[in-house]
Amino acid sequence: MTPDPLADSIATGDWLRVEALAQVRLSLKPDDTQTRRYLALALERQNRLPEAFDAYQDLLAHLPSPPPSDVVHDLARLAFRLDQMDMAEKLYGFVVQSEPDNVTAIAGLA
């Protein structure tokens, strides 16, 4: 099995490298949604929250509808951290509709 430098960088928490590798991979495969998610995660882990928020929104634009609730949950968490409470509430509401027992999303609505 060929080593994956992107996966290795995620495993070691080298978020700058994850970002750089994701950018390169996306230049070659712009529809790679998993790499888009890695990019968003890397930006979030670097505490570059507005950029991470934009990256998650971009990811959602590339996913089928309805999007996976875990991605929506990540975006809701970022909206909350960015004090975008109306958006966070809307997104957490979507997650609760998909996963009525998701206590984190329920707490986000409180």
PDB file of N, CA and C in Angstrom:
ATOM      1  N   MET A   1       0.838  -1.180   0.000  1.00  0.00           N
ATOM      2  CA  MET A   1       0.000   0.000   0.000  1.00  0.00           C
ATOM      3  C   MET A   1       0.885   1.246   0.000  1.00  0.00           C
ATOM      4  N   THR A   2       0.555   2.183  -0.850  1.00  0.00           N
ATOM      5  CA  THR A   2       1.323   3.415  -0.972  1.00  0.00           C
ATOM      6  C   THR A   2       0.977   4.360   0.172  1.00  0.00           C
ATOM      7  N   PRO A   3       1.997   4.908   0.839  1.00  0.00           N
ATOM      8  CA  PRO A   3       1.704   5.869   1.908  1.00  0.00           C
ATOM      9  C   PRO A   3       1.018   7.117   1.348  1.00  0.00           C
ATOM     10  N   ASP A   4       0.131   7.672   2.131  1.00  0.00           N
ATOM     11  CA  ASP A   4      -0.581   8.885   1.742  1.00  0.00           C
ATOM     12  C   ASP A   4      -0.065  10.029   2.608  1.00  0.00           C
ATOM     13  N   PRO A   5       0.711  10.950   2.029  1.00  0.00           N
ATOM     14  CA  PRO A   5       1.273  12.044   2.826  1.00  0.00           C
ATOM     15  C   PRO A   5       0.203  12.891   3.506  1.00  0.00           C
ATOM     16  N   LEU A   6      -0.951  13.043   2.869  1.00  0.00           N
ATOM     17  CA  LEU A   6      -2.026  13.830   3.468  1.00  0.00           C
ATOM     18  C   LEU A   6      -2.551  13.133   4.721  1.00  0.00           C
ATOM     19  N   ALA A   7      -2.830  11.845   4.622  1.00  0.00           N
ATOM     20  CA  ALA A   7      -3.304  11.085   5.785  1.00  0.00           C
ATOM     21  C   ALA A   7      -2.251  11.069   6.889  1.00  0.00           C
ATOM     22  N   ASP A   8      -0.986  10.923   6.512  1.00  0.00           N
ATOM     23  CA  ASP A   8       0.090  10.937   7.505  1.00  0.00           C
ATOM     24  C   ASP A   8       0.158  12.278   8.224  1.00  0.00           C
ATOM     25  N   SER A   9      -0.014  13.359   7.491  1.00  0.00           N
ATOM     26  CA  SER A   9       0.036  14.698   8.093  1.00  0.00           C
ATOM     27  C   SER A   9      -1.146  14.931   9.025  1.00  0.00           C
ATOM     28  N   ILE A  10      -2.303  14.405   8.670  1.00  0.00           N
ATOM     29  CA  ILE A  10      -3.469  14.502   9.552  1.00  0.00           C
ATOM     30  C   ILE A  10      -3.195  13.729  10.833  1.00  0.00           C
ATOM     31  N   ALA A  11      -2.654  12.528  10.688  1.00  0.00           N
ATOM     32  CA  ALA A  11      -2.380  11.683  11.854  1.00  0.00           C
ATOM     33  C   ALA A  11      -1.389  12.332  12.816  1.00  0.00           C
ATOM     34  N   THR A  12      -0.451  13.093  12.281  1.00  0.00           N
ATOM     35  CA  THR A  12       0.547  13.736  13.142  1.00  0.00           C
ATOM     36  C   THR A  12       0.144  15.142  13.559  1.00  0.00           C
ATOM     37  N   GLY A  13      -0.966  15.630  13.028  1.00  0.00           N
ATOM     38  CA  GLY A  13      -1.430  16.971  13.399  1.00  0.00           C
ATOM     39  C   GLY A  13      -0.628  18.094  12.779  1.00  0.00           C
ATOM     40  N   ASP A  14       0.007  17.825  11.644  1.00  0.00           N
ATOM     41  CA  ASP A  14       0.770  18.857  10.937  1.00  0.00           C
ATOM     42  C   ASP A  14      -0.194  19.608  10.016  1.00  0.00           C
ATOM     43  N   TRP A  15      -0.946  20.545  10.604  1.00  0.00           N
ATOM     44  CA  TRP A  15      -2.055  21.186   9.898  1.00  0.00           C
ATOM     45  C   TRP A  15      -1.609  22.119   8.781  1.00  0.00           C
ATOM     46  N   LEU A  16      -0.436  22.720   8.901  1.00  0.00           N
ATOM     47  CA  LEU A  16       0.083  23.533   7.793  1.00  0.00           C
ATOM     48  C   LEU A  16       0.355  22.654   6.576  1.00  0.00           C
ATOM     49  N   ARG A  17       0.924  21.487   6.836  1.00  0.00           N
ATOM     50  CA  ARG A  17       1.213  20.563   5.739  1.00  0.00           C
ATOM     51  C   ARG A  17      -0.081  19.996   5.156  1.00  0.00           C
ATOM     52  N   VAL A  18      -1.048  19.694   6.020  1.00  0.00           N
ATOM     53  CA  VAL A  18      -2.346  19.221   5.526  1.00  0.00           C
ATOM     54  C   VAL A  18      -2.944  20.257   4.582  1.00  0.00           C
ATOM     55  N   GLU A  19      -2.898  21.516   5.004  1.00  0.00           N
ATOM     56  CA  GLU A  19      -3.434  22.585   4.162  1.00  0.00           C
ATOM     57  C   GLU A  19      -2.726  22.624   2.806  1.00  0.00           C
ATOM     58  N   ALA A  20      -1.402  22.596   2.831  1.00  0.00           N
ATOM     59  CA  ALA A  20      -0.633  22.681   1.584  1.00  0.00           C
ATOM     60  C   ALA A  20      -0.915  21.483   0.674  1.00  0.00           C
ATOM     61  N   LEU A  21      -0.916  20.286   1.247  1.00  0.00           N
ATOM     62  CA  LEU A  21      -1.169  19.089   0.443  1.00  0.00           C
ATOM     63  C   LEU A  21      -2.601  19.068  -0.097  1.00  0.00           C
ATOM     64  N   ALA A  22      -3.541  19.524   0.711  1.00  0.00           N
ATOM     65  CA  ALA A  22      -4.935  19.568   0.254  1.00  0.00           C
ATOM     66  C   ALA A  22      -5.084  20.544  -0.905  1.00  0.00           C
ATOM     67  N   GLN A  23      -4.413  21.680  -0.823  1.00  0.00           N
ATOM     68  CA  GLN A  23      -4.488  22.661  -1.914  1.00  0.00           C
ATOM     69  C   GLN A  23      -3.950  22.057  -3.211  1.00  0.00           C
ATOM     70  N   VAL A  24      -2.843  21.343  -3.107  1.00  0.00           N
ATOM     71  CA  VAL A  24      -2.263  20.712  -4.299  1.00  0.00           C
ATOM     72  C   VAL A  24      -3.217  19.657  -4.854  1.00  0.00           C
ATOM     73  N   ARG A  25      -3.727  18.812  -3.971  1.00  0.00           N
ATOM     74  CA  ARG A  25      -4.632  17.754  -4.418  1.00  0.00           C
ATOM     75  C   ARG A  25      -5.890  18.340  -5.065  1.00  0.00           C
ATOM     76  N   LEU A  26      -6.411  19.421  -4.488  1.00  0.00           N
ATOM     77  CA  LEU A  26      -7.613  20.044  -5.055  1.00  0.00           C
ATOM     78  C   LEU A  26      -7.338  20.706  -6.400  1.00  0.00           C
ATOM     79  N   SER A  27      -6.095  21.147  -6.619  1.00  0.00           N
ATOM     80  CA  SER A  27      -5.771  21.717  -7.932  1.00  0.00           C
ATOM     81  C   SER A  27      -5.811  20.635  -9.012  1.00  0.00           C
ATOM     82  N   LEU A  28      -5.583  19.388  -8.611  1.00  0.00           N
ATOM     83  CA  LEU A  28      -5.612  18.267  -9.549  1.00  0.00           C
ATOM     84  C   LEU A  28      -6.990  17.610  -9.625  1.00  0.00           C
ATOM     85  N   LYS A  29      -7.694  17.600  -8.488  1.00  0.00           N
ATOM     86  CA  LYS A  29      -9.011  16.959  -8.408  1.00  0.00           C
ATOM     87  C   LYS A  29      -9.965  17.889  -7.662  1.00  0.00           C
ATOM     88  N   PRO A  30     -10.476  18.920  -8.330  1.00  0.00           N
ATOM     89  CA  PRO A  30     -11.290  19.928  -7.643  1.00  0.00           C
ATOM     90  C   PRO A  30     -12.603  19.402  -7.063  1.00  0.00           C
ATOM     91  N   ASP A  31     -13.066  18.251  -7.506  1.00  0.00           N
ATOM     92  CA  ASP A  31     -14.325  17.707  -6.982  1.00  0.00           C
ATOM     93  C   ASP A  31     -14.122  16.718  -5.835  1.00  0.00           C
ATOM     94  N   ASP A  32     -12.912  16.614  -5.329  1.00  0.00           N
ATOM     95  CA  ASP A  32     -12.599  15.680  -4.245  1.00  0.00           C
ATOM     96  C   ASP A  32     -13.120  16.238  -2.920  1.00  0.00           C
ATOM     97  N   THR A  33     -14.307  15.792  -2.534  1.00  0.00           N
ATOM     98  CA  THR A  33     -14.940  16.356  -1.336  1.00  0.00           C
ATOM     99  C   THR A  33     -14.211  15.972  -0.052  1.00  0.00           C
ATOM    100  N   GLN A  34     -13.607  14.794  -0.007  1.00  0.00           N
ATOM    101  CA  GLN A  34     -12.869  14.418   1.208  1.00  0.00           C
ATOM    102  C   GLN A  34     -11.682  15.355   1.414  1.00  0.00           C
ATOM    103  N   THR A  35     -10.994  15.703   0.348  1.00  0.00           N
ATOM    104  CA  THR A  35      -9.872  16.638   0.460  1.00  0.00           C
ATOM    105  C   THR A  35     -10.368  18.024   0.841  1.00  0.00           C
ATOM    106  N   ARG A  36     -11.517  18.430   0.337  1.00  0.00           N
ATOM    107  CA  ARG A  36     -12.101  19.720   0.751  1.00  0.00           C
ATOM    108  C   ARG A  36     -12.369  19.717   2.256  1.00  0.00           C
ATOM    109  N   ARG A  37     -12.822  18.585   2.758  1.00  0.00           N
ATOM    110  CA  ARG A  37     -13.067  18.493   4.203  1.00  0.00           C
ATOM    111  C   ARG A  37     -11.753  18.560   4.981  1.00  0.00           C
ATOM    112  N   TYR A  38     -10.734  17.906   4.494  1.00  0.00           N
ATOM    113  CA  TYR A  38      -9.424  17.984   5.149  1.00  0.00           C
ATOM    114  C   TYR A  38      -8.914  19.423   5.178  1.00  0.00           C
ATOM    115  N   LEU A  39      -9.119  20.144   4.087  1.00  0.00           N
ATOM    116  CA  LEU A  39      -8.685  21.541   4.037  1.00  0.00           C
ATOM    117  C   LEU A  39      -9.430  22.362   5.085  1.00  0.00           C
ATOM    118  N   ALA A  40     -10.736  22.190   5.159  1.00  0.00           N
ATOM    119  CA  ALA A  40     -11.528  22.930   6.151  1.00  0.00           C
ATOM    120  C   ALA A  40     -11.067  22.600   7.564  1.00  0.00           C
ATOM    121  N   LEU A  41     -10.824  21.328   7.821  1.00  0.00           N
ATOM    122  CA  LEU A  41     -10.355  20.906   9.139  1.00  0.00           C
ATOM    123  C   LEU A  41      -8.990  21.509   9.455  1.00  0.00           C
ATOM    124  N   ALA A  42      -8.098  21.503   8.474  1.00  0.00           N
ATOM    125  CA  ALA A  42      -6.761  22.070   8.684  1.00  0.00           C
ATOM    126  C   ALA A  42      -6.844  23.549   9.030  1.00  0.00           C
ATOM    127  N   LEU A  43      -7.691  24.279   8.342  1.00  0.00           N
ATOM    128  CA  LEU A  43      -7.849  25.709   8.632  1.00  0.00           C
ATOM    129  C   LEU A  43      -8.434  25.914  10.024  1.00  0.00           C
ATOM    130  N   GLU A  44      -9.407  25.082  10.381  1.00  0.00           N
ATOM    131  CA  GLU A  44      -9.994  25.198  11.721  1.00  0.00           C
ATOM    132  C   GLU A  44      -8.957  24.897  12.799  1.00  0.00           C
ATOM    133  N   ARG A  45      -8.174  23.866  12.610  1.00  0.00           N
ATOM    134  CA  ARG A  45      -7.172  23.486  13.610  1.00  0.00           C
ATOM    135  C   ARG A  45      -6.072  24.535  13.745  1.00  0.00           C
ATOM    136  N   GLN A  46      -5.892  25.347  12.707  1.00  0.00           N
ATOM    137  CA  GLN A  46      -4.943  26.461  12.784  1.00  0.00           C
ATOM    138  C   GLN A  46      -5.604  27.712  13.359  1.00  0.00           C
ATOM    139  N   ASN A  47      -6.849  27.562  13.791  1.00  0.00           N
ATOM    140  CA  ASN A  47      -7.629  28.663  14.367  1.00  0.00           C
ATOM    141  C   ASN A  47      -7.875  29.788  13.363  1.00  0.00           C
ATOM    142  N   ARG A  48      -7.937  29.436  12.105  1.00  0.00           N
ATOM    143  CA  ARG A  48      -8.268  30.377  11.032  1.00  0.00           C
ATOM    144  C   ARG A  48      -9.749  30.197  10.720  1.00  0.00           C
ATOM    145  N   LEU A  49     -10.558  30.602  11.689  1.00  0.00           N
ATOM    146  CA  LEU A  49     -11.973  30.257  11.684  1.00  0.00           C
ATOM    147  C   LEU A  49     -12.755  30.826  10.505  1.00  0.00           C
ATOM    148  N   PRO A  50     -12.592  32.096  10.144  1.00  0.00           N
ATOM    149  CA  PRO A  50     -13.348  32.577   8.974  1.00  0.00           C
ATOM    150  C   PRO A  50     -13.008  31.802   7.695  1.00  0.00           C
ATOM    151  N   GLU A  51     -11.730  31.479   7.519  1.00  0.00           N
ATOM    152  CA  GLU A  51     -11.336  30.710   6.335  1.00  0.00           C
ATOM    153  C   GLU A  51     -11.891  29.290   6.398  1.00  0.00           C
ATOM    154  N   ALA A  52     -11.876  28.701   7.588  1.00  0.00           N
ATOM    155  CA  ALA A  52     -12.431  27.357   7.755  1.00  0.00           C
ATOM    156  C   ALA A  52     -13.926  27.361   7.470  1.00  0.00           C
ATOM    157  N   PHE A  53     -14.616  28.389   7.955  1.00  0.00           N
ATOM    158  CA  PHE A  53     -16.052  28.524   7.714  1.00  0.00           C
ATOM    159  C   PHE A  53     -16.326  28.572   6.211  1.00  0.00           C
ATOM    160  N   ASP A  54     -15.561  29.381   5.501  1.00  0.00           N
ATOM    161  CA  ASP A  54     -15.717  29.467   4.041  1.00  0.00           C
ATOM    162  C   ASP A  54     -15.422  28.124   3.372  1.00  0.00           C
ATOM    163  N   ALA A  55     -14.396  27.424   3.872  1.00  0.00           N
ATOM    164  CA  ALA A  55     -14.035  26.129   3.288  1.00  0.00           C
ATOM    165  C   ALA A  55     -15.144  25.100   3.515  1.00  0.00           C
ATOM    166  N   TYR A  56     -15.764  25.122   4.695  1.00  0.00           N
ATOM    167  CA  TYR A  56     -16.886  24.204   4.941  1.00  0.00           C
ATOM    168  C   TYR A  56     -18.083  24.557   4.058  1.00  0.00           C
ATOM    169  N   GLN A  57     -18.343  25.845   3.859  1.00  0.00           N
ATOM    170  CA  GLN A  57     -19.440  26.237   2.965  1.00  0.00           C
ATOM    171  C   GLN A  57     -19.149  25.781   1.534  1.00  0.00           C
ATOM    172  N   ASP A  58     -17.897  25.908   1.120  1.00  0.00           N
ATOM    173  CA  ASP A  58     -17.493  25.436  -0.201  1.00  0.00           C
ATOM    174  C   ASP A  58     -17.681  23.922  -0.303  1.00  0.00           C
ATOM    175  N   LEU A  59     -17.311  23.211   0.750  1.00  0.00           N
ATOM    176  CA  LEU A  59     -17.508  21.763   0.772  1.00  0.00           C
ATOM    177  C   LEU A  59     -18.985  21.423   0.607  1.00  0.00           C
ATOM    178  N   LEU A  60     -19.846  22.110   1.354  1.00  0.00           N
ATOM    179  CA  LEU A  60     -21.285  21.846   1.242  1.00  0.00           C
ATOM    180  C   LEU A  60     -21.793  22.064  -0.180  1.00  0.00           C
ATOM    181  N   ALA A  61     -21.238  23.047  -0.864  1.00  0.00           N
ATOM    182  CA  ALA A  61     -21.653  23.326  -2.240  1.00  0.00           C
ATOM    183  C   ALA A  61     -21.285  22.185  -3.190  1.00  0.00           C
ATOM    184  N   HIS A  62     -20.316  21.364  -2.805  1.00  0.00           N
ATOM    185  CA  HIS A  62     -19.874  20.253  -3.648  1.00  0.00           C
ATOM    186  C   HIS A  62     -20.502  18.917  -3.246  1.00  0.00           C
ATOM    187  N   LEU A  63     -21.309  18.910  -2.200  1.00  0.00           N
ATOM    188  CA  LEU A  63     -21.925  17.676  -1.722  1.00  0.00           C
ATOM    189  C   LEU A  63     -23.356  17.560  -2.237  1.00  0.00           C
ATOM    190  N   PRO A  64     -23.850  16.326  -2.341  1.00  0.00           N
ATOM    191  CA  PRO A  64     -25.244  16.155  -2.752  1.00  0.00           C
ATOM    192  C   PRO A  64     -26.189  16.681  -1.671  1.00  0.00           C
ATOM    193  N   SER A  65     -27.414  16.931  -2.084  1.00  0.00           N
ATOM    194  CA  SER A  65     -28.417  17.419  -1.143  1.00  0.00           C
ATOM    195  C   SER A  65     -29.351  16.268  -0.771  1.00  0.00           C
ATOM    196  N   PRO A  66     -29.669  16.091   0.482  1.00  0.00           N
ATOM    197  CA  PRO A  66     -29.192  16.845   1.636  1.00  0.00           C
ATOM    198  C   PRO A  66     -27.770  16.426   1.995  1.00  0.00           C
ATOM    199  N   PRO A  67     -27.004  17.357   2.529  1.00  0.00           N
ATOM    200  CA  PRO A  67     -25.617  17.051   2.876  1.00  0.00           C
ATOM    201  C   PRO A  67     -25.547  16.173   4.124  1.00  0.00           C
ATOM    202  N   PRO A  68     -24.423  15.493   4.313  1.00  0.00           N
ATOM    203  CA  PRO A  68     -24.248  14.691   5.525  1.00  0.00           C
ATOM    204  C   PRO A  68     -24.333  15.575   6.773  1.00  0.00           C
ATOM    205  N   SER A  69     -25.023  15.086   7.781  1.00  0.00           N
ATOM    206  CA  SER A  69     -25.238  15.905   8.975  1.00  0.00           C
ATOM    207  C   SER A  69     -23.944  16.196   9.725  1.00  0.00           C
ATOM    208  N   ASP A  70     -22.937  15.323   9.610  1.00  0.00           N
ATOM    209  CA  ASP A  70     -21.687  15.602  10.326  1.00  0.00           C
ATOM    210  C   ASP A  70     -20.972  16.821   9.743  1.00  0.00           C
ATOM    211  N   VAL A  71     -21.077  17.024   8.446  1.00  0.00           N
ATOM    212  CA  VAL A  71     -20.475  18.217   7.835  1.00  0.00           C
ATOM    213  C   VAL A  71     -21.253  19.464   8.252  1.00  0.00           C
ATOM    214  N   VAL A  72     -22.580  19.360   8.263  1.00  0.00           N
ATOM    215  CA  VAL A  72     -23.409  20.487   8.698  1.00  0.00           C
ATOM    216  C   VAL A  72     -23.115  20.813  10.160  1.00  0.00           C
ATOM    217  N   HIS A  73     -22.900  19.772  10.957  1.00  0.00           N
ATOM    218  CA  HIS A  73     -22.572  19.971  12.373  1.00  0.00           C
ATOM    219  C   HIS A  73     -21.258  20.732  12.521  1.00  0.00           C
ATOM    220  N   ASP A  74     -20.265  20.372  11.727  1.00  0.00           N
ATOM    221  CA  ASP A  74     -18.980  21.089  11.768  1.00  0.00           C
ATOM    222  C   ASP A  74     -19.169  22.562  11.427  1.00  0.00           C
ATOM    223  N   LEU A  75     -19.968  22.837  10.421  1.00  0.00           N
ATOM    224  CA  LEU A  75     -20.226  24.222  10.029  1.00  0.00           C
ATOM    225  C   LEU A  75     -21.005  24.957  11.123  1.00  0.00           C
ATOM    226  N   ALA A  76     -21.951  24.286  11.752  1.00  0.00           N
ATOM    227  CA  ALA A  76     -22.714  24.895  12.853  1.00  0.00           C
ATOM    228  C   ALA A  76     -21.786  25.264  14.007  1.00  0.00           C
ATOM    229  N   ARG A  77     -20.870  24.361  14.324  1.00  0.00           N
ATOM    230  CA  ARG A  77     -19.914  24.626  15.410  1.00  0.00           C
ATOM    231  C   ARG A  77     -19.077  25.864  15.097  1.00  0.00           C
ATOM    232  N   LEU A  78     -18.645  25.985  13.851  1.00  0.00           N
ATOM    233  CA  LEU A  78     -17.862  27.155  13.463  1.00  0.00           C
ATOM    234  C   LEU A  78     -18.698  28.424  13.488  1.00  0.00           C
ATOM    235  N   ALA A  79     -19.933  28.335  13.033  1.00  0.00           N
ATOM    236  CA  ALA A  79     -20.819  29.506  13.081  1.00  0.00           C
ATOM    237  C   ALA A  79     -20.977  29.974  14.521  1.00  0.00           C
ATOM    238  N   PHE A  80     -21.141  29.036  15.435  1.00  0.00           N
ATOM    239  CA  PHE A  80     -21.257  29.372  16.856  1.00  0.00           C
ATOM    240  C   PHE A  80     -19.982  30.056  17.347  1.00  0.00           C
ATOM    241  N   ARG A  81     -18.832  29.492  17.006  1.00  0.00           N
ATOM    242  CA  ARG A  81     -17.551  30.069  17.444  1.00  0.00           C
ATOM    243  C   ARG A  81     -17.319  31.453  16.852  1.00  0.00           C
ATOM    244  N   LEU A  82     -17.898  31.708  15.682  1.00  0.00           N
ATOM    245  CA  LEU A  82     -17.763  33.008  15.029  1.00  0.00           C
ATOM    246  C   LEU A  82     -18.889  33.965  15.412  1.00  0.00           C
ATOM    247  N   ASP A  83     -19.693  33.560  16.390  1.00  0.00           N
ATOM    248  CA  ASP A  83     -20.789  34.379  16.912  1.00  0.00           C
ATOM    249  C   ASP A  83     -21.851  34.667  15.848  1.00  0.00           C
ATOM    250  N   GLN A  84     -22.026  33.739  14.937  1.00  0.00           N
ATOM    251  CA  GLN A  84     -23.088  33.827  13.928  1.00  0.00           C
ATOM    252  C   GLN A  84     -24.243  32.944  14.410  1.00  0.00           C
ATOM    253  N   MET A  85     -24.909  33.422  15.456  1.00  0.00           N
ATOM    254  CA  MET A  85     -25.874  32.599  16.183  1.00  0.00           C
ATOM    255  C   MET A  85     -27.086  32.191  15.348  1.00  0.00           C
ATOM    256  N   ASP A  86     -27.585  33.076  14.506  1.00  0.00           N
ATOM    257  CA  ASP A  86     -28.739  32.706  13.676  1.00  0.00           C
ATOM    258  C   ASP A  86     -28.392  31.543  12.751  1.00  0.00           C
ATOM    259  N   MET A  87     -27.224  31.620  12.132  1.00  0.00           N
ATOM    260  CA  MET A  87     -26.810  30.541  11.241  1.00  0.00           C
ATOM    261  C   MET A  87     -26.543  29.271  12.034  1.00  0.00           C
ATOM    262  N   ALA A  88     -25.881  29.389  13.181  1.00  0.00           N
ATOM    263  CA  ALA A  88     -25.600  28.210  14.000  1.00  0.00           C
ATOM    264  C   ALA A  88     -26.900  27.511  14.388  1.00  0.00           C
ATOM    265  N   GLU A  89     -27.891  28.290  14.801  1.00  0.00           N
ATOM    266  CA  GLU A  89     -29.174  27.709  15.198  1.00  0.00           C
ATOM    267  C   GLU A  89     -29.836  26.983  14.025  1.00  0.00           C
ATOM    268  N   LYS A  90     -29.815  27.592  12.868  1.00  0.00           N
ATOM    269  CA  LYS A  90     -30.402  26.970  11.675  1.00  0.00           C
ATOM    270  C   LYS A  90     -29.689  25.655  11.346  1.00  0.00           C
ATOM    271  N   LEU A  91     -28.367  25.677  11.400  1.00  0.00           N
ATOM    272  CA  LEU A  91     -27.590  24.485  11.067  1.00  0.00           C
ATOM    273  C   LEU A  91     -27.763  23.387  12.113  1.00  0.00           C
ATOM    274  N   TYR A  92     -27.730  23.761  13.395  1.00  0.00           N
ATOM    275  CA  TYR A  92     -27.969  22.760  14.441  1.00  0.00           C
ATOM    276  C   TYR A  92     -29.372  22.167  14.298  1.00  0.00           C
ATOM    277  N   GLY A  93     -30.345  22.997  13.910  1.00  0.00           N
ATOM    278  CA  GLY A  93     -31.699  22.496  13.680  1.00  0.00           C
ATOM    279  C   GLY A  93     -31.737  21.434  12.595  1.00  0.00           C
ATOM    280  N   PHE A  94     -30.966  21.649  11.524  1.00  0.00           N
ATOM    281  CA  PHE A  94     -30.870  20.655  10.453  1.00  0.00           C
ATOM    282  C   PHE A  94     -30.311  19.344  10.999  1.00  0.00           C
ATOM    283  N   VAL A  95     -29.265  19.449  11.823  1.00  0.00           N
ATOM    284  CA  VAL A  95     -28.641  18.248  12.378  1.00  0.00           C
ATOM    285  C   VAL A  95     -29.634  17.497  13.262  1.00  0.00           C
ATOM    286  N   VAL A  96     -30.362  18.217  14.099  1.00  0.00           N
ATOM    287  CA  VAL A  96     -31.327  17.568  14.993  1.00  0.00           C
ATOM    288  C   VAL A  96     -32.439  16.887  14.193  1.00  0.00           C
ATOM    289  N   GLN A  97     -32.841  17.477  13.084  1.00  0.00           N
ATOM    290  CA  GLN A  97     -33.848  16.818  12.234  1.00  0.00           C
ATOM    291  C   GLN A  97     -33.315  15.495  11.695  1.00  0.00           C
ATOM    292  N   SER A  98     -32.035  15.471  11.338  1.00  0.00           N
ATOM    293  CA  SER A  98     -31.416  14.260  10.800  1.00  0.00           C
ATOM    294  C   SER A  98     -31.066  13.263  11.891  1.00  0.00           C
ATOM    295  N   GLU A  99     -30.652  13.789  13.038  1.00  0.00           N
ATOM    296  CA  GLU A  99     -30.203  12.964  14.161  1.00  0.00           C
ATOM    297  C   GLU A  99     -30.845  13.484  15.449  1.00  0.00           C
ATOM    298  N   PRO A 100     -32.076  13.074  15.745  1.00  0.00           N
ATOM    299  CA  PRO A 100     -32.790  13.616  16.904  1.00  0.00           C
ATOM    300  C   PRO A 100     -32.095  13.389  18.248  1.00  0.00           C
ATOM    301  N   ASP A 101     -31.181  12.431  18.315  1.00  0.00           N
ATOM    302  CA  ASP A 101     -30.486  12.146  19.573  1.00  0.00           C
ATOM    303  C   ASP A 101     -29.103  12.785  19.656  1.00  0.00           C
ATOM    304  N   ASN A 102     -28.759  13.647  18.725  1.00  0.00           N
ATOM    305  CA  ASN A 102     -27.441  14.289  18.723  1.00  0.00           C
ATOM    306  C   ASN A 102     -27.418  15.357  19.816  1.00  0.00           C
ATOM    307  N   VAL A 103     -26.827  14.989  20.963  1.00  0.00           N
ATOM    308  CA  VAL A 103     -26.881  15.885  22.128  1.00  0.00           C
ATOM    309  C   VAL A 103     -26.088  17.168  21.912  1.00  0.00           C
ATOM    310  N   THR A 104     -25.033  17.114  21.142  1.00  0.00           N
ATOM    311  CA  THR A 104     -24.261  18.327  20.880  1.00  0.00           C
ATOM    312  C   THR A 104     -25.090  19.321  20.079  1.00  0.00           C
ATOM    313  N   ALA A 105     -25.787  18.833  19.077  1.00  0.00           N
ATOM    314  CA  ALA A 105     -26.640  19.717  18.273  1.00  0.00           C
ATOM    315  C   ALA A 105     -27.813  20.231  19.101  1.00  0.00           C
ATOM    316  N   ILE A 106     -28.379  19.376  19.938  1.00  0.00           N
ATOM    317  CA  ILE A 106     -29.474  19.808  20.812  1.00  0.00           C
ATOM    318  C   ILE A 106     -28.987  20.908  21.740  1.00  0.00           C
ATOM    319  N   ALA A 107     -27.787  20.727  22.296  1.00  0.00           N
ATOM    320  CA  ALA A 107     -27.214  21.752  23.178  1.00  0.00           C
ATOM    321  C   ALA A 107     -26.972  23.044  22.413  1.00  0.00           C
ATOM    322  N   GLY A 108     -26.594  22.941  21.146  1.00  0.00           N
ATOM    323  CA  GLY A 108     -26.378  24.134  20.331  1.00  0.00           C
ATOM    324  C   GLY A 108     -27.648  24.926  20.106  1.00  0.00           C
ATOM    325  N   LEU A 109     -28.785  24.259  20.214  1.00  0.00           N
ATOM    326  CA  LEU A 109     -30.071  24.938  20.052  1.00  0.00           C
ATOM    327  C   LEU A 109     -30.561  25.581  21.347  1.00  0.00           C
ATOM    328  N   ALA A 110     -29.950  25.185  22.463  1.00  0.00           N
ATOM    329  CA  ALA A 110     -30.415  25.691  23.776  1.00  0.00           C
ATOM    330  C   ALA A 110     -30.020  27.132  24.005  1.00  0.00           C
TER     331      ALA A 110
END
